[in-house]
PDB file of C-alpha atoms in Angstrom:
ATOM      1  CA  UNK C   1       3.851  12.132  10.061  1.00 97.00           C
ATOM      2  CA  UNK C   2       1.040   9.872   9.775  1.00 97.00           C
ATOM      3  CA  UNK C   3      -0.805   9.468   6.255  1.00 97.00           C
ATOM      4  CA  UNK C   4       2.807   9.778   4.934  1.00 97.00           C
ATOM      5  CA  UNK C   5       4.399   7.183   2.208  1.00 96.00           C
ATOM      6  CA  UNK C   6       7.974   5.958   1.509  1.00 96.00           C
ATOM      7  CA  UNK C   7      10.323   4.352  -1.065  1.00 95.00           C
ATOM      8  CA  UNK C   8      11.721   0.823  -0.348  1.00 95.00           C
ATOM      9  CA  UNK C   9      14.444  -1.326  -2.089  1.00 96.00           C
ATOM     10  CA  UNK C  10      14.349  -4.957  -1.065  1.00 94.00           C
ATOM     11  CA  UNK C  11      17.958  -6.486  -1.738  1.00 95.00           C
ATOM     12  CA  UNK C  12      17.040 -10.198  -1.280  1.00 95.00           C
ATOM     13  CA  UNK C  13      18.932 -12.401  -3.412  1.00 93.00           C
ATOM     14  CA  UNK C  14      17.146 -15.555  -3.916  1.00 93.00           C
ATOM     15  CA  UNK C  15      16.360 -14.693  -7.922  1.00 92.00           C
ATOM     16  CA  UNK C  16      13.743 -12.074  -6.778  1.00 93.00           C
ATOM     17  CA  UNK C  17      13.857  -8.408  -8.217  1.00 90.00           C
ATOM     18  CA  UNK C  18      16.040  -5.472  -6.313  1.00 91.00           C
ATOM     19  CA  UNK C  19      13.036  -2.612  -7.482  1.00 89.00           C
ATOM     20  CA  UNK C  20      11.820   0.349  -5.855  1.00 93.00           C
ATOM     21  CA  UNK C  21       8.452   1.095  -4.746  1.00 91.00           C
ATOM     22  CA  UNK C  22       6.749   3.236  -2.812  1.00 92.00           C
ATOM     23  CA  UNK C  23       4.266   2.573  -0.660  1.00 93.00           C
ATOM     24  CA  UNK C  24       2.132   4.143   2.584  1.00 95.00           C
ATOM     25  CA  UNK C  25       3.178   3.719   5.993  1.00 97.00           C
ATOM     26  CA  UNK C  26       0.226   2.654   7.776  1.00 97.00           C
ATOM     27  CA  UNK C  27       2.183   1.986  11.210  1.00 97.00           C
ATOM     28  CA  UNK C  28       1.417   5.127  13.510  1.00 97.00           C
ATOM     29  CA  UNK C  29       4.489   7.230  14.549  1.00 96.00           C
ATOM     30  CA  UNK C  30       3.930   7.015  17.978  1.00 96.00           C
ATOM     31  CA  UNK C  31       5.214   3.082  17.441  1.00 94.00           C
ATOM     32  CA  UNK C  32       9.090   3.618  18.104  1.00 92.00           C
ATOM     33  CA  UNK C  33       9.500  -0.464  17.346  1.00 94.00           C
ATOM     34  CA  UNK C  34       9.173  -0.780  13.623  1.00 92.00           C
ATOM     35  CA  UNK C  35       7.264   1.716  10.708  1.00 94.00           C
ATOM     36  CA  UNK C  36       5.121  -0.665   8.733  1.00 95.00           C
ATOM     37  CA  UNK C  37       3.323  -0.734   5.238  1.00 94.00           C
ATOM     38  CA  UNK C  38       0.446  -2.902   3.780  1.00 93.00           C
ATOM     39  CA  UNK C  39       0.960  -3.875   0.232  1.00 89.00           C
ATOM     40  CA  UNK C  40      -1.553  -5.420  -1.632  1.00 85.00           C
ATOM     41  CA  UNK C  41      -0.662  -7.907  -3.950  1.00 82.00           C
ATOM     42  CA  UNK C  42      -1.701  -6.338  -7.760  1.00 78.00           C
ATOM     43  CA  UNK C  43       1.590  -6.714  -9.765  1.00 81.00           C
ATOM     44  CA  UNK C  44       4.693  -8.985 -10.847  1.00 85.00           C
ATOM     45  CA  UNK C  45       6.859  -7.154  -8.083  1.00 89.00           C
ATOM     46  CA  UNK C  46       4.247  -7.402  -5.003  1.00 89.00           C
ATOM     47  CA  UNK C  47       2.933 -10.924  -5.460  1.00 89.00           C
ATOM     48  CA  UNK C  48       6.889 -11.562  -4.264  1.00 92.00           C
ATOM     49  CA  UNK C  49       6.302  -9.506  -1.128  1.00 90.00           C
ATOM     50  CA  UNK C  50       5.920 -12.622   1.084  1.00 90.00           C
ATOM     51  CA  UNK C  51       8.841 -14.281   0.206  1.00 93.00           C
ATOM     52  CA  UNK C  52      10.495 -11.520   1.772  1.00 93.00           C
ATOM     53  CA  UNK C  53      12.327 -12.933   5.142  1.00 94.00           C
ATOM     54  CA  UNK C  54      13.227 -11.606   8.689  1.00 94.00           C
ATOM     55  CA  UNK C  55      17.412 -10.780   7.722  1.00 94.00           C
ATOM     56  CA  UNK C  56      16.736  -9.581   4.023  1.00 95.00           C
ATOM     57  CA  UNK C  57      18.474  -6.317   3.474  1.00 95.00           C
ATOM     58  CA  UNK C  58      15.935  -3.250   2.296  1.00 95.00           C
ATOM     59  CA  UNK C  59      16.696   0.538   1.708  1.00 96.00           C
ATOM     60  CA  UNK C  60      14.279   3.070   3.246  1.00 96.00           C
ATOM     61  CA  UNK C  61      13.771   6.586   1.669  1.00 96.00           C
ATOM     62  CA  UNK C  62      11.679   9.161   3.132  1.00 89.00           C
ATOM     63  CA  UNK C  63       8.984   9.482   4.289  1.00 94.00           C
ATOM     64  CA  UNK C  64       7.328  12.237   2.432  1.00 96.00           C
ATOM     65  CA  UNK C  65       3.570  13.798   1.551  1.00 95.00           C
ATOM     66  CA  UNK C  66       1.546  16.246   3.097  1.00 95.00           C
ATOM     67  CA  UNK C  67      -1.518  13.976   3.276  1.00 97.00           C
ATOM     68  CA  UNK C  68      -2.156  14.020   7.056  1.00 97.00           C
ATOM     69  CA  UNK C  69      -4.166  15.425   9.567  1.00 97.00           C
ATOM     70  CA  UNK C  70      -1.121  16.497  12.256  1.00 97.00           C
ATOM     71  CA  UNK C  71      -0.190  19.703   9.427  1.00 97.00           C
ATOM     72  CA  UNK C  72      -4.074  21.161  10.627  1.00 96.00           C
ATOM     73  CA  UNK C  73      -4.260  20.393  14.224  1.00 95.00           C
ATOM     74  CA  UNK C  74      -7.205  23.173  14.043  1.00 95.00           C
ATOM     75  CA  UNK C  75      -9.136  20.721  12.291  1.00 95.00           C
ATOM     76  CA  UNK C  76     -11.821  18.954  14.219  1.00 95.00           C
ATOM     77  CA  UNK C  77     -14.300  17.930  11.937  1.00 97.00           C
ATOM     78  CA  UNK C  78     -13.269  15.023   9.860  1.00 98.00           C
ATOM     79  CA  UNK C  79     -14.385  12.741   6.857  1.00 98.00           C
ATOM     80  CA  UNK C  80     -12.336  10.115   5.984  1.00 98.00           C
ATOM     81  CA  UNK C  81     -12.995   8.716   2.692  1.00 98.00           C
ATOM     82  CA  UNK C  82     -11.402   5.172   1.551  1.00 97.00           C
ATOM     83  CA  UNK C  83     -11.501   2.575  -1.052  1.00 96.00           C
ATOM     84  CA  UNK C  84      -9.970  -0.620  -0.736  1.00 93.00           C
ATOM     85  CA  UNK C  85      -6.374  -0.711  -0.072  1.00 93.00           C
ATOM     86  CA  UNK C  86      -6.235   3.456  -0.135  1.00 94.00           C
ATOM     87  CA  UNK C  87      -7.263   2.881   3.769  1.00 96.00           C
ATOM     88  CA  UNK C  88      -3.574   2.774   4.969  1.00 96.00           C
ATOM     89  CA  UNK C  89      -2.944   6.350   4.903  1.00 97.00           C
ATOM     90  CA  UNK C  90      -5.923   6.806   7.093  1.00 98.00           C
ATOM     91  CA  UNK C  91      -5.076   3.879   8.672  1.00 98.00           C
ATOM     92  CA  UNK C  92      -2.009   5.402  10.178  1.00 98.00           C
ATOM     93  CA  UNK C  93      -3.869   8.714  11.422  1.00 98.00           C
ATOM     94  CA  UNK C  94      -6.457   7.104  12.894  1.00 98.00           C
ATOM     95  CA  UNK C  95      -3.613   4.744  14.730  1.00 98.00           C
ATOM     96  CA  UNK C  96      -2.252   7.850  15.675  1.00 98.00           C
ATOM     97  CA  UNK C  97      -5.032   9.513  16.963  1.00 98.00           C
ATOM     98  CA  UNK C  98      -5.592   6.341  18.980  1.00 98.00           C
ATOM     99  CA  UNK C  99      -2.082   6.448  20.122  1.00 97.00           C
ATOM    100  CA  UNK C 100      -1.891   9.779  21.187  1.00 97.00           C
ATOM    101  CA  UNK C 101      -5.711  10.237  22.698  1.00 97.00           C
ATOM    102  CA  UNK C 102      -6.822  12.437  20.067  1.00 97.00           C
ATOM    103  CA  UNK C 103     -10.433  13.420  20.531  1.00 94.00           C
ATOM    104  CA  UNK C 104     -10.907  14.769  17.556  1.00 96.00           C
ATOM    105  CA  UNK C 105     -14.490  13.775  15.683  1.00 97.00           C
ATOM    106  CA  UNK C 106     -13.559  11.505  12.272  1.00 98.00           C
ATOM    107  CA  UNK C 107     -16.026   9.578  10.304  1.00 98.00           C
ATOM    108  CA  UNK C 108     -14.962   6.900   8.039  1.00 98.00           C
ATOM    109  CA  UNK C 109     -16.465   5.790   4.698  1.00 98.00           C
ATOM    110  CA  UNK C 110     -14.736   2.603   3.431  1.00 98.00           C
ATOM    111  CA  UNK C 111     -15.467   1.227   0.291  1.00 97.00           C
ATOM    112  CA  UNK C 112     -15.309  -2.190  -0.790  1.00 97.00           C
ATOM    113  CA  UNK C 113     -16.239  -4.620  -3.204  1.00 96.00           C
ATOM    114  CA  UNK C 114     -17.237  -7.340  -0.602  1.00 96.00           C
ATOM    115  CA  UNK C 115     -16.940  -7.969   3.387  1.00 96.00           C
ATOM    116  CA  UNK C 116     -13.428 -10.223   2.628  1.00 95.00           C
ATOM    117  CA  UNK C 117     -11.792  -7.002   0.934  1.00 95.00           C
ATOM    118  CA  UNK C 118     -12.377  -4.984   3.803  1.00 97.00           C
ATOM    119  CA  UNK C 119      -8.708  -4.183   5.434  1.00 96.00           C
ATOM    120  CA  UNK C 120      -7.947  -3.840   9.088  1.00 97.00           C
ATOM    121  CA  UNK C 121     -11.915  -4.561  10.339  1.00 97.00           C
ATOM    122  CA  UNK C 122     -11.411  -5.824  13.777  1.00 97.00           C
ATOM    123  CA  UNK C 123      -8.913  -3.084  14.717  1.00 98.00           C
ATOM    124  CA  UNK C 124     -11.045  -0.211  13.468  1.00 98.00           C
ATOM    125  CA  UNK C 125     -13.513  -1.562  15.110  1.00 98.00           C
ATOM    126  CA  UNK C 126     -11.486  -1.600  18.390  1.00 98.00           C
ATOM    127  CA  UNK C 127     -10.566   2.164  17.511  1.00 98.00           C
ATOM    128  CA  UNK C 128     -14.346   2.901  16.933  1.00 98.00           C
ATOM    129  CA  UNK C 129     -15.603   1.526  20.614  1.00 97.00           C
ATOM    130  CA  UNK C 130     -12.211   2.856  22.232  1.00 96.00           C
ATOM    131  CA  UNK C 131     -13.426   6.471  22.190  1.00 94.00           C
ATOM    132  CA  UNK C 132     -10.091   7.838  20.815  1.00 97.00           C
ATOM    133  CA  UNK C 133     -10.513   9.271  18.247  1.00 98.00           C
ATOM    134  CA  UNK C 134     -14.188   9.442  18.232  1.00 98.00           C
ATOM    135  CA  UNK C 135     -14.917   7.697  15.725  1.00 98.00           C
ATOM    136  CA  UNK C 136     -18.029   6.361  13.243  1.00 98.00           C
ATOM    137  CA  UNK C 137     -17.200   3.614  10.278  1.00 98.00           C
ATOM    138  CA  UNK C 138     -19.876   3.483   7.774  1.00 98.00           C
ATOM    139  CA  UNK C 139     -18.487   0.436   5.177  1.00 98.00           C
ATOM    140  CA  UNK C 140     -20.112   0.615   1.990  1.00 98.00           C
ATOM    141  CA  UNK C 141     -20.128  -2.999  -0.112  1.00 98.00           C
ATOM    142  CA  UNK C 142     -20.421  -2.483  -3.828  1.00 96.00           C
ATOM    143  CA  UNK C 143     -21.467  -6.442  -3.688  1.00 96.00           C
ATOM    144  CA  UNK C 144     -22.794  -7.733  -0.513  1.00 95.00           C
ATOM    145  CA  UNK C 145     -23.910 -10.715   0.347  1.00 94.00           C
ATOM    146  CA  UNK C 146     -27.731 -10.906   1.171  1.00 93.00           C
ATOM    147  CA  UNK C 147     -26.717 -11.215   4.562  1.00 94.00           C
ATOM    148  CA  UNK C 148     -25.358  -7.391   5.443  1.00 96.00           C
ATOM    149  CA  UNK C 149     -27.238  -5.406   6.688  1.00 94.00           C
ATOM    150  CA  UNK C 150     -25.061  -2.127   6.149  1.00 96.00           C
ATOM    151  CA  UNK C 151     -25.043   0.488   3.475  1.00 97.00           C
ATOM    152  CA  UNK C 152     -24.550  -1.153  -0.059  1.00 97.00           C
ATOM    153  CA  UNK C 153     -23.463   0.407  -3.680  1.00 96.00           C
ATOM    154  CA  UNK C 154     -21.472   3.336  -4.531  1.00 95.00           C
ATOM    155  CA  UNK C 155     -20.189   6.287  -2.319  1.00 96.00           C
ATOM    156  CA  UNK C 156     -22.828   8.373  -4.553  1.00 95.00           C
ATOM    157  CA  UNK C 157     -24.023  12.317  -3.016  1.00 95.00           C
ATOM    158  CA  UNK C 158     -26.776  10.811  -1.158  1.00 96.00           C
ATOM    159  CA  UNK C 159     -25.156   8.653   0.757  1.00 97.00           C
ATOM    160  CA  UNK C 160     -22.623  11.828   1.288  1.00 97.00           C
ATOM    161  CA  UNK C 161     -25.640  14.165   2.285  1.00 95.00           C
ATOM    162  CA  UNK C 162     -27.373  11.679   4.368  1.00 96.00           C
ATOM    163  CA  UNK C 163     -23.833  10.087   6.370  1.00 96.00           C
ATOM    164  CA  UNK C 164     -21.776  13.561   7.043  1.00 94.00           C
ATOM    165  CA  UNK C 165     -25.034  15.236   8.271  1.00 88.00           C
ATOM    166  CA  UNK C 166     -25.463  19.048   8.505  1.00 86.00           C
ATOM    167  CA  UNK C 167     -22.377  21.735   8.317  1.00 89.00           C
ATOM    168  CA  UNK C 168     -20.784  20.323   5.670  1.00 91.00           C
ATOM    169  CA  UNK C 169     -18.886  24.076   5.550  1.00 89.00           C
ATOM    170  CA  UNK C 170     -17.102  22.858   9.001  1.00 92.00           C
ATOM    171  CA  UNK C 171     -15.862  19.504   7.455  1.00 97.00           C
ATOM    172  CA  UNK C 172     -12.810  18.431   6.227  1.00 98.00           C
ATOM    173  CA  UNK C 173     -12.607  15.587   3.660  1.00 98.00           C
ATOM    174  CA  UNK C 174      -9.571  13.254   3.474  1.00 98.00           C
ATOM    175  CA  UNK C 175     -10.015  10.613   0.303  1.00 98.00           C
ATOM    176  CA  UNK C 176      -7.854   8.043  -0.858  1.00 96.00           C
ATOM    177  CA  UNK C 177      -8.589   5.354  -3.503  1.00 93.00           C
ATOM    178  CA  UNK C 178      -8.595   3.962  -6.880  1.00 92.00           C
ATOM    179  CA  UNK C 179      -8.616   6.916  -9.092  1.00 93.00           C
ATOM    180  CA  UNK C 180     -11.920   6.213 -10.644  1.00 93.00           C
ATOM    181  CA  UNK C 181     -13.524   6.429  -6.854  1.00 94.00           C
ATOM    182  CA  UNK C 182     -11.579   9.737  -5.782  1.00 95.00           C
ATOM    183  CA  UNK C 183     -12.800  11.408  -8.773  1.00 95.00           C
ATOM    184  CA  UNK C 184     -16.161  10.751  -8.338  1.00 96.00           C
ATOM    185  CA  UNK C 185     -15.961  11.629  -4.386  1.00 97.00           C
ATOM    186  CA  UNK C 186     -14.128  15.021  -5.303  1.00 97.00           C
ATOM    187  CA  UNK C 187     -16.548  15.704  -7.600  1.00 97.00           C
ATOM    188  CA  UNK C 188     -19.673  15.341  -5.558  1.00 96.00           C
ATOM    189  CA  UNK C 189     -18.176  17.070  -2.654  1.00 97.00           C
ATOM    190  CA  UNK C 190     -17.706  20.197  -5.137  1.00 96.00           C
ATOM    191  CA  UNK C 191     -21.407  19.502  -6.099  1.00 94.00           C
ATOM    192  CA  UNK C 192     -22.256  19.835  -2.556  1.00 94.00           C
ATOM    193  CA  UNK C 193     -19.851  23.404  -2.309  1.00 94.00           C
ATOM    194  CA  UNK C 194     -17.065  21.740  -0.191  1.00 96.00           C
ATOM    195  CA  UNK C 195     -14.133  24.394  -0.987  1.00 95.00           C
ATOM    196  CA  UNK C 196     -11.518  23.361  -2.381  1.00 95.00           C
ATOM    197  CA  UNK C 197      -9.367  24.156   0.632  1.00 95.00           C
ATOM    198  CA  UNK C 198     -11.026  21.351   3.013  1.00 97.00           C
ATOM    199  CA  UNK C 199     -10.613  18.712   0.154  1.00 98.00           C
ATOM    200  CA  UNK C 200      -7.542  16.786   0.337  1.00 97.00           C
ATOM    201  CA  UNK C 201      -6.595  13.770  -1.458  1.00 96.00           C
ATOM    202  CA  UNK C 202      -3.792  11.214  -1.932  1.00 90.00           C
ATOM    203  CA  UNK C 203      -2.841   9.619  -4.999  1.00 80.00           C
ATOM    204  CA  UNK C 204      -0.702   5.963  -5.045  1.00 67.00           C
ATOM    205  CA  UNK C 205       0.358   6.253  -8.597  1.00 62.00           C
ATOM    206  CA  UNK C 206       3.003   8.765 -10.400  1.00 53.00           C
ATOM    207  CA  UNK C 207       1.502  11.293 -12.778  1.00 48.00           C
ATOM    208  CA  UNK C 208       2.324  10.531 -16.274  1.00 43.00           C
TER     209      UNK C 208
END
């Protein structure tokens, strides 16, 4: 389904480590060719990722999670909430949606530290002007340069209030981030009296 993650074992050889991880697909499952992940590189283990070579042997395991739109096809009012590299289970949705013609109304908030960080630009841009889903990408920059021209800071309740607009009952609110940015989104959207029920969030790391 998209928005789902799995667990891969890279058997390389070549000195590097045999671990598993797991990690979002952010291919769409309409793609029958490959199923595709975007790892950032923020530990020992994923700063080897592009040594990896076409032939290396890997292990697949899944995919699992319940973080994706297809399990509430009634649902036609979306908010997609991201920061940073927490954009590839939306990623995969939206590719889906895209894929399959959805018409479905989304709006995307991405968060980033600065334009460079911002993940997969030109294609949701392409997805944004090619009607399907129908789209709207607000990017936030928590350090612009003094050139942009778009919304800058935190994700805070106004900017909530003012981007997702009127019948904020009818909405429902996909988020996916670093931890300290999910809470805060969950939080105002329960300020705001978002029931619990059209919240729905994905966490990358185990619980301890």
């Amino acid at each position: 389904l998209p928005g789902q993650f799995h667990f891969v074992t890279f058997y390389r050889g070549r000195g590097l480590p045999a671990e598993e991880h797991h990690w979002t697909i952010s291919s769409s499952p309409a793609e029958n060719r490959w199923v595709s992940s975007t790892i950032k590189a923020l530990g020992d283990f994923t700063a080897t990722i592009g040594q990896t070579k076409p032939g290396d042997r890997a292990a697949v395991h899944g995919a699992f999670g319940r973080f994706s739109y297809a399990l509430h096809p009634e649902e036609k009012e979306l908010v997609f909430f991201a920061g940073g590299i927490g954009i590839t289970p939306l990623m995969s949705m939206l590719r889906h949606m895209r894929d399959t013609k959805d018409d479905r109304s989304v709006l995307l908030i991405y968060g980033n530290d600065n334009e460079d960080q911002i993940v997969f630009r030109k294609e949701l841009s392409e997805i944004e002007s090619g009607g399907h889903p129908n789209l709207s990408i607000v990017h936030v920059l928590k350090e612009p340069t003094e050139h942009w021209q778009g919304e800058t800071g935190l994700v805070d309740r106004e900017k909530i209030e003012r981007l997702c607009g009127d019948g904020m009952g009818k909405k429902v609110f996909y988020v996916c981030g670093p931890p300290p940015m999910l809470n805060a989104i969950v939080e105002r959207l329960k300020d705001l009296k978002v029931s619990d029920r059209n919240i729905r969030i994905e966490i990358f790391s185990f619980l301890d």
